[in-house]
mmCIF file of C-alpha atoms in Angstrom:
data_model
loop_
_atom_site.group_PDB
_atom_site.id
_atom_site.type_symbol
_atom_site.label_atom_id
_atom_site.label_comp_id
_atom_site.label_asym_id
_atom_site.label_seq_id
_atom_site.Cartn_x
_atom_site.Cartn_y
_atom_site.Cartn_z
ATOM 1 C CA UNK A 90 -28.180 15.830 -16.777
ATOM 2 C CA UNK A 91 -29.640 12.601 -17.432
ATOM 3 C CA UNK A 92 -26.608 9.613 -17.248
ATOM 4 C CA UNK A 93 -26.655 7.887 -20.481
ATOM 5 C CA UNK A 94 -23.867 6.021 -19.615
ATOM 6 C CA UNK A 95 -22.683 5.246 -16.563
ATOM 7 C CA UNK A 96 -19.304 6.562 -15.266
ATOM 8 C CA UNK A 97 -16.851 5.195 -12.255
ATOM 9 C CA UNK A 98 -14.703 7.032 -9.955
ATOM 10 C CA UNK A 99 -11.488 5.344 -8.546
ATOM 11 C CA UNK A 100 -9.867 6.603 -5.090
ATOM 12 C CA UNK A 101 -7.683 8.719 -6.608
ATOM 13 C CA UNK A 102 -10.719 10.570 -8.241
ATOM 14 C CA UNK A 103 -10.068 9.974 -12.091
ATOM 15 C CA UNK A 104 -13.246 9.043 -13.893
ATOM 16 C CA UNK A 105 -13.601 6.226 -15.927
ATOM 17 C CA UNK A 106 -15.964 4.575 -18.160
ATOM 18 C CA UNK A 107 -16.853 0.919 -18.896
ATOM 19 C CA UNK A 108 -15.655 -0.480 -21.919
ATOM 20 C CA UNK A 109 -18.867 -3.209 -22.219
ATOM 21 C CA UNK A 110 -21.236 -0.489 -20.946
ATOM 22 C CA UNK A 111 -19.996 2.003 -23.159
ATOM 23 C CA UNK A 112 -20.389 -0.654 -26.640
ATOM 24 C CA UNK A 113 -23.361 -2.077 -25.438
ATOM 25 C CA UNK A 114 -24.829 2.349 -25.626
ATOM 26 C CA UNK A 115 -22.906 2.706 -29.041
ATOM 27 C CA UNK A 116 -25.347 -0.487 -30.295
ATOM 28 C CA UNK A 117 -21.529 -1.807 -32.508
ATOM 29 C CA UNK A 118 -22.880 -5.337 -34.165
ATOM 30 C CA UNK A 119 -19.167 -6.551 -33.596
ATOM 31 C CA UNK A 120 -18.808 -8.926 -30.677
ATOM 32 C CA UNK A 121 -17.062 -7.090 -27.643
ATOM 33 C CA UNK A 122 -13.581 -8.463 -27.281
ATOM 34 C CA UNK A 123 -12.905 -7.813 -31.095
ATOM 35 C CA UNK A 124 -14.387 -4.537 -31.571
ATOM 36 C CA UNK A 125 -11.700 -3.506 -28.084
ATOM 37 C CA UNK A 126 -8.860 -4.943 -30.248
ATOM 38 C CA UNK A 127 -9.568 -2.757 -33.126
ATOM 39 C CA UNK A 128 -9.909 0.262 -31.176
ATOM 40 C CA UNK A 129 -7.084 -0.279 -29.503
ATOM 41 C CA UNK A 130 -4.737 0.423 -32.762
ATOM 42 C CA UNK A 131 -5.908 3.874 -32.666
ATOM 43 C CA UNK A 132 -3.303 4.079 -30.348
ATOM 44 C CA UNK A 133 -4.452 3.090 -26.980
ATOM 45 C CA UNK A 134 -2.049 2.111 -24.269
ATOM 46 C CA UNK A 135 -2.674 -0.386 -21.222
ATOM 47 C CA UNK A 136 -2.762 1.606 -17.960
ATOM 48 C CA UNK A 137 -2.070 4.860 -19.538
ATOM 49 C CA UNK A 138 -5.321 5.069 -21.366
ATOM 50 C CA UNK A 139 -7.521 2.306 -19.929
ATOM 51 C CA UNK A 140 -7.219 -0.806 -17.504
ATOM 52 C CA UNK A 141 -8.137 -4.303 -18.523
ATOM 53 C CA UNK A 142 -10.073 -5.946 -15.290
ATOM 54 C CA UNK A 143 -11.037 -9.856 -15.438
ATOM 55 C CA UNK A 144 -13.987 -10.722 -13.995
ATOM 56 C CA UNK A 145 -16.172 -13.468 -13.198
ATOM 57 C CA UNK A 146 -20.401 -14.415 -13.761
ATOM 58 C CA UNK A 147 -22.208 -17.153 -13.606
ATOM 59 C CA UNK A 148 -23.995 -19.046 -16.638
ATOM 60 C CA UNK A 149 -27.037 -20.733 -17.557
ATOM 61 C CA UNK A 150 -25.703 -23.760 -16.294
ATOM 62 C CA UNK A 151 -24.736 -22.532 -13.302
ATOM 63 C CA UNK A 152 -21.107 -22.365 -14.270
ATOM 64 C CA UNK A 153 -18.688 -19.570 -13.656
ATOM 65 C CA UNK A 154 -16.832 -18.168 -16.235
ATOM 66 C CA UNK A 155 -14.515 -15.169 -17.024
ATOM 67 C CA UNK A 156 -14.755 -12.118 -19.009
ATOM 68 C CA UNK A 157 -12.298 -9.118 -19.558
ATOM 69 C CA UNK A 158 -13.983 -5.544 -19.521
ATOM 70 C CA UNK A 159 -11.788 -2.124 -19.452
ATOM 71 C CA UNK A 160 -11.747 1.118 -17.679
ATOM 72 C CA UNK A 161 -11.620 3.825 -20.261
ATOM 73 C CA UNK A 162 -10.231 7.022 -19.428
ATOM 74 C CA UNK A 163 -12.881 9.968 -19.899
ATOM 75 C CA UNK A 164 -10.193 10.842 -22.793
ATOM 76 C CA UNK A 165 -10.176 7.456 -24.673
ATOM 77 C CA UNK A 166 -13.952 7.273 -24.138
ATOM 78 C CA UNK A 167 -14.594 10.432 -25.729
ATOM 79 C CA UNK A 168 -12.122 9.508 -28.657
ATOM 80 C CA UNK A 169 -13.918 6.041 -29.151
ATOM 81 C CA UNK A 170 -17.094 7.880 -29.295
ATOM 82 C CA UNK A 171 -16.150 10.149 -31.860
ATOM 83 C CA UNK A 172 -14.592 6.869 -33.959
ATOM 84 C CA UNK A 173 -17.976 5.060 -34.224
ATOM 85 C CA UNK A 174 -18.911 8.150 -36.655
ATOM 86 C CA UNK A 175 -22.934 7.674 -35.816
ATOM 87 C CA UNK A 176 -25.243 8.945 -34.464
ATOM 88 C CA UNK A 177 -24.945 7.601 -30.834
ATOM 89 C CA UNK A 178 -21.313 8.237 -31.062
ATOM 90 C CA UNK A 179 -22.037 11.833 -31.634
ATOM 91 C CA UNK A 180 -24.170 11.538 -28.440
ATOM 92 C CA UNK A 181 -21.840 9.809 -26.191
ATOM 93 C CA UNK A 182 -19.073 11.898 -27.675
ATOM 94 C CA UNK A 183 -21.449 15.467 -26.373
ATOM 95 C CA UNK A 184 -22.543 13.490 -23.304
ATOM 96 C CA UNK A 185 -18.452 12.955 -22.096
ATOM 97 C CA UNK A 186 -17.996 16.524 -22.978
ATOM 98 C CA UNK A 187 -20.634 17.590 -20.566
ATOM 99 C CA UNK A 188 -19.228 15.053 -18.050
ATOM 100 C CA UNK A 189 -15.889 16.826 -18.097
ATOM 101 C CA UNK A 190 -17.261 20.726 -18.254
ATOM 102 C CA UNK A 191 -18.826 19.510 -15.007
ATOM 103 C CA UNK A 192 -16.116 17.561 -13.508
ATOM 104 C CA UNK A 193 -13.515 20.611 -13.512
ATOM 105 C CA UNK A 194 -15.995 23.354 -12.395
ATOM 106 C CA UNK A 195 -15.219 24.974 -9.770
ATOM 107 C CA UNK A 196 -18.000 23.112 -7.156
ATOM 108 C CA UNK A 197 -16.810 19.843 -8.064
ATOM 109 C CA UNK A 198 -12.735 20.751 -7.754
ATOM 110 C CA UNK A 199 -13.768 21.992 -3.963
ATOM 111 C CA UNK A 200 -16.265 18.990 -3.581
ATOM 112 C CA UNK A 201 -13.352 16.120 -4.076
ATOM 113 C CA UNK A 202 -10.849 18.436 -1.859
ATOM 114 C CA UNK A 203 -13.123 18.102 0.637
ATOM 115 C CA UNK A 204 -13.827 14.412 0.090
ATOM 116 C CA UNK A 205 -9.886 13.916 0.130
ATOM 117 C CA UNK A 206 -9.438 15.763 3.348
ATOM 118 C CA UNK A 207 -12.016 13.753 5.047
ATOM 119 C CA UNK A 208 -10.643 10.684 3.652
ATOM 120 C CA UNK A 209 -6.945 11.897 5.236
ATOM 121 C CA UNK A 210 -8.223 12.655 8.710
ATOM 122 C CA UNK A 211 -10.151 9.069 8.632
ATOM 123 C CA UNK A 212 -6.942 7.084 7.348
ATOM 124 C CA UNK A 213 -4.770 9.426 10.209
ATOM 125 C CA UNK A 214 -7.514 8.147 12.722
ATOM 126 C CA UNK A 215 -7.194 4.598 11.939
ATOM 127 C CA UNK A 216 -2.755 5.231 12.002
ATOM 128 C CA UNK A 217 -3.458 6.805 15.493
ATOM 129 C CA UNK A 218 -5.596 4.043 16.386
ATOM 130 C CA UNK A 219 -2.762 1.123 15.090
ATOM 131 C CA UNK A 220 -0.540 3.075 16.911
ATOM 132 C CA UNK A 221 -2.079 2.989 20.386
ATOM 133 C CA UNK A 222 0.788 -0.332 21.019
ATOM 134 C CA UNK A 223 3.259 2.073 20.838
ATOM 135 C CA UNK A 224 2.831 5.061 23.026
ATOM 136 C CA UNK A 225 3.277 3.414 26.565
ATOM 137 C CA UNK A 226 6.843 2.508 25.057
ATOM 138 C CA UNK A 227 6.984 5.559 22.911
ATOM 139 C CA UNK A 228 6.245 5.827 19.515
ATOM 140 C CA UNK A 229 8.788 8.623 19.371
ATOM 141 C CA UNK A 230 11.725 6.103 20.230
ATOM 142 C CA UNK A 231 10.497 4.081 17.080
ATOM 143 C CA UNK A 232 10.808 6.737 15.086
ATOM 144 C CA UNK A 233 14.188 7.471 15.745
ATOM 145 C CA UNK A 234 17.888 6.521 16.207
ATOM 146 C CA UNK A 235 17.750 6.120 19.906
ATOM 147 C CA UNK A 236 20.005 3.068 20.017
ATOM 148 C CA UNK A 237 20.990 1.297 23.476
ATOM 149 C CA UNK A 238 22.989 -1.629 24.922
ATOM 150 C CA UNK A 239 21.187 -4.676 25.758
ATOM 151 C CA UNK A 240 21.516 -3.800 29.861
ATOM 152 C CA UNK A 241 19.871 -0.476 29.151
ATOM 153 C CA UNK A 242 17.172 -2.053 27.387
ATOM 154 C CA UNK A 243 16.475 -4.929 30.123
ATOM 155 C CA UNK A 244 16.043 -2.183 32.401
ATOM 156 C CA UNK A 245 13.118 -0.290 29.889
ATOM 157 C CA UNK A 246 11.450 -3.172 29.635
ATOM 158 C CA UNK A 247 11.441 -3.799 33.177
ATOM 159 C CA UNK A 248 10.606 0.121 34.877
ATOM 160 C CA UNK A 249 8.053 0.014 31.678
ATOM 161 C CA UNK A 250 6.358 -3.491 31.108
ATOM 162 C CA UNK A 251 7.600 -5.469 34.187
ATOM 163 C CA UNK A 252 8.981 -7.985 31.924
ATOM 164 C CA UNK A 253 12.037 -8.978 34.215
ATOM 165 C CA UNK A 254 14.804 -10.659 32.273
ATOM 166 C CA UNK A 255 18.372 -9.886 32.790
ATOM 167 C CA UNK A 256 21.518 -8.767 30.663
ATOM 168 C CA UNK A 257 23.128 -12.455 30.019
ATOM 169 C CA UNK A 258 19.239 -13.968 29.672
ATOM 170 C CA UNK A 259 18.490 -11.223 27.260
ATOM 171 C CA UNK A 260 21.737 -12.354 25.028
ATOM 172 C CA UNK A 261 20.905 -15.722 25.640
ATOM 173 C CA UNK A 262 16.984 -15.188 24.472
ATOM 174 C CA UNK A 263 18.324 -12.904 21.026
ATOM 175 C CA UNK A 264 20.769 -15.490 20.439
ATOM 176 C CA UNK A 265 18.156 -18.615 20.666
ATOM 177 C CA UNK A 266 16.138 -16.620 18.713
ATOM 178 C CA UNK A 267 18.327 -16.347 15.531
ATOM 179 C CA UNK A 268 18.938 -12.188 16.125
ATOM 180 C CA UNK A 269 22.473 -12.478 17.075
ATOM 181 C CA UNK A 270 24.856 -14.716 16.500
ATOM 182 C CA UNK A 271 25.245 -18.133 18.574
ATOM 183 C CA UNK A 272 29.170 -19.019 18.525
ATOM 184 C CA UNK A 273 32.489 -18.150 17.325
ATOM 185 C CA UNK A 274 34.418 -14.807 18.131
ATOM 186 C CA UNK A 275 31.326 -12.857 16.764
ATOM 187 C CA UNK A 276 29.296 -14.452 19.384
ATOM 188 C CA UNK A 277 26.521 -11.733 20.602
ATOM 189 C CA UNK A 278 27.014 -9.257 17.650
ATOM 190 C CA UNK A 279 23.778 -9.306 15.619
ATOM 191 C CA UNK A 280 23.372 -10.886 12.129
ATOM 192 C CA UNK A 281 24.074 -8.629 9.450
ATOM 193 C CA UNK A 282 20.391 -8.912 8.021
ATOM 194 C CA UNK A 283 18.770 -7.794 10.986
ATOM 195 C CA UNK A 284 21.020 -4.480 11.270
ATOM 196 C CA UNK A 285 19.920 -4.061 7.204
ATOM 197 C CA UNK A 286 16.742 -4.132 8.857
ATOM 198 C CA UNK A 287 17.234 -1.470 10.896
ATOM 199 C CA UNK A 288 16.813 -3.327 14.264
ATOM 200 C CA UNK A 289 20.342 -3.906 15.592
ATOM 201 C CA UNK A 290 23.670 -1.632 15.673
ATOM 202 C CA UNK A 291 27.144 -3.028 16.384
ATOM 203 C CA UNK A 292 29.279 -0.374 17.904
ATOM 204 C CA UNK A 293 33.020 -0.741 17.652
ATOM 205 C CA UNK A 294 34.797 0.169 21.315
ATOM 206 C CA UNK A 295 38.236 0.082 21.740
ATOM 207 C CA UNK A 296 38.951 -2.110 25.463
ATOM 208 C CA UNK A 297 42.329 -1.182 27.189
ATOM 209 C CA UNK A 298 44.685 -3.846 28.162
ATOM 210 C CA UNK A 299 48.350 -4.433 29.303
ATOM 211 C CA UNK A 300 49.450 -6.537 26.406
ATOM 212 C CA UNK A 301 48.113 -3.167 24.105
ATOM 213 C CA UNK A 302 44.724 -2.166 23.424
ATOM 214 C CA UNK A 303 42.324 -4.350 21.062
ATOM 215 C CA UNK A 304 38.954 -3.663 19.073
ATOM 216 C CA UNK A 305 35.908 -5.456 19.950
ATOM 217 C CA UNK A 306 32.405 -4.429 19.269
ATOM 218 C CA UNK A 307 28.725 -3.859 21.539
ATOM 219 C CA UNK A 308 25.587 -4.865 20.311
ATOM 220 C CA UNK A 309 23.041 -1.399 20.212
ATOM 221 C CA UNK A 310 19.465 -2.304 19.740
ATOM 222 C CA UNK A 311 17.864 0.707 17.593
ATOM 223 C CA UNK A 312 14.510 2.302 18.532
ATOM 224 C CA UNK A 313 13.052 0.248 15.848
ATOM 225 C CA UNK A 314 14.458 -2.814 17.259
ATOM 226 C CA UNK A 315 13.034 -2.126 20.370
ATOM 227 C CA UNK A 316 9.774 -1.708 19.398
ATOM 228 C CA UNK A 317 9.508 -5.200 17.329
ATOM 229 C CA UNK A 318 11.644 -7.133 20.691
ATOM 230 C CA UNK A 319 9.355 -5.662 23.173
ATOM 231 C CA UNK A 320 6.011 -6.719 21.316
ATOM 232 C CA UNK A 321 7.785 -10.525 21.395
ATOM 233 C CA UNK A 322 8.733 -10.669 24.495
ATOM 234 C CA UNK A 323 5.165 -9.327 25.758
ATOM 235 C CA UNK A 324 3.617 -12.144 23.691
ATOM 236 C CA UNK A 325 6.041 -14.851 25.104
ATOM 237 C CA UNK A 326 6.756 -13.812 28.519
ATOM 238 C CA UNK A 327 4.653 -11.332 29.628
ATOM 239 C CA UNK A 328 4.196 -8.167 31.297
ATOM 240 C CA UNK A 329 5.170 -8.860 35.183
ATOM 241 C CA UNK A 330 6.440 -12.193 34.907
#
C-alpha cells in the first residue's frame, strides 16, 4: 500500500496523523489554524482525540518562529476525512481504513509485542546497569525495611567500604549535615522530613532507672537511608580513609 499520507507512531504504539500533513493532502483553501478550529466543534477533545505540539522553523529572513500542528488520532483523522465531503476526503477516509485493517491484523498485534518485549529487556538492562552502585552494599537492603542503629551501621560501612568513622562522629556528621537534629532534648533524633522520606526511623525504648523508668527514643537508619548516606560519605570521605 502506497502511503498517501504519512502516519506517526508514539512509544506507546497508538498511531497518529499530522494535522498540517493531513490538510495540506485534503488541498482545504482555508488557512491551517482556522480550518483546525472549525473542526474541532465537531466535537474534538485535547488529548483525548488529538495533541496540540508547538514547534519551531526558520524564515526567509533567517528568523525563527512558531507554529502549532496536532496529532490526530487514526479515529479523528478518519472522521475529518469523511467531513471534507470530496473527493480526497473519500480517499484519505479509505486510505485510514486500510491503515487500521492492517494495524490490528494479527502480524502486526505479534510484531509490536515483540517490539515491546525487546524494548522491556533493554530498559531492565539499563535498571541493572544503574544499579551496579548498589549490589556491593546490597540492593536488597534498599529495597526493604532493614532498619539499624547508627553503631550497627558504622560498622557496615566499615567491614564493607572501609570508610572508618565512629558512633559519636557518625551523630556528629548527620547532625552537621541537617539529618538529625542539632540541640535541645530531641538532640540526635532525625528531622521529621527525612523519616517522611523514608530514610530515618525513631524507635521509642523504654530506659530503666531508680527514680522510675522514662521514655526516650533511638535513631534507626532504614535500608533506604543507608543506601543515600553511604553514597555521601563515599563521595566525601572515601572508601579506606
Amino acid at each position: 500500500m502506497n502511503e498517501l499520507i504519512r502516519t506517526h507512531e508514539n512509544e506507546t504504539g497508538e498511531m497518529f496523523i499530522g494535522g498540517r500533513e493531513l490538510h495540506e493532502f485534503l488541498e482545504v483553501g482555508t488557512r491551517y489554524d482556522k480550518w483546525f478550529d472549525r473542526m474541532k466543534d465537531y466535537g474534538f477533545v485535547e488529548n483525548e482525540d488529538y495533541i496540540a505540539k508547538v514547534q519551531k522553523r526558520p524564515t526567509a529572513q533567517s528568523n525563527v518562529t512558531t507554529f502549532t500542528d496536532h496529532h490526530m488520532k487514526l479515529d479523528m483523522a478518519k472522521e475529518i476525512s469523511m467531513i471534507q465531503r470530496s473527493d480526497k476526503g473519500k480517499l484519505a477516509r479509505r486510505y485510514f481504513l486500510e491503515i487500521e485493517r492492517r494495524w490490528n491484523s494479527p502480524e502486526m498485534i505479534m510484531k509490536r509485542a515483540l517490539e515491546f518485549a525487546d524494548k522491556r529487556v533493554k530498559q531492565l538492562e539499563i535498571e541493572q546497569e544503574q544499579n551496579k552502585p548498589y549490589t556491593n552494599f546490597g540492593l536488597i537492603v534498599s529495597n526493604s525495611d532493614g532498619a539499624i542503629n547508627i553503631g550497627e551501621y558504622c560498622k557496615n560501612i566499615f567491614d564493607k567500604h572501609g570508610v572508618n568513622i565512629g558512633r559519636n562522629k557518625m551523630f556528629k556528621w548527620l547532625r552537621d549535615k541537617g539529618y538529625l537534629i542539632n540541640t535541645g532534648r530531641e538532640k540526635n533524633n532525625p528531622k521529621q522530613k527525612y523519616i517522611e522520606q523514608g530514610l530515618f526511623k525513631s524507635m521509642p525504648v523504654i530506659i530503666a532507672r531508680s527514680a522510675g523508668n522514662i521514655q526516650d527514643s533511638t535513631t534507626l537508619i532504614t535500608g533506604k537511608g543507608q543506601i543515600k548516606l553511604t553514597e555521601k560519605l563515599l563521595e566525601e570521605i572515601g572508601a579506606g580513609q
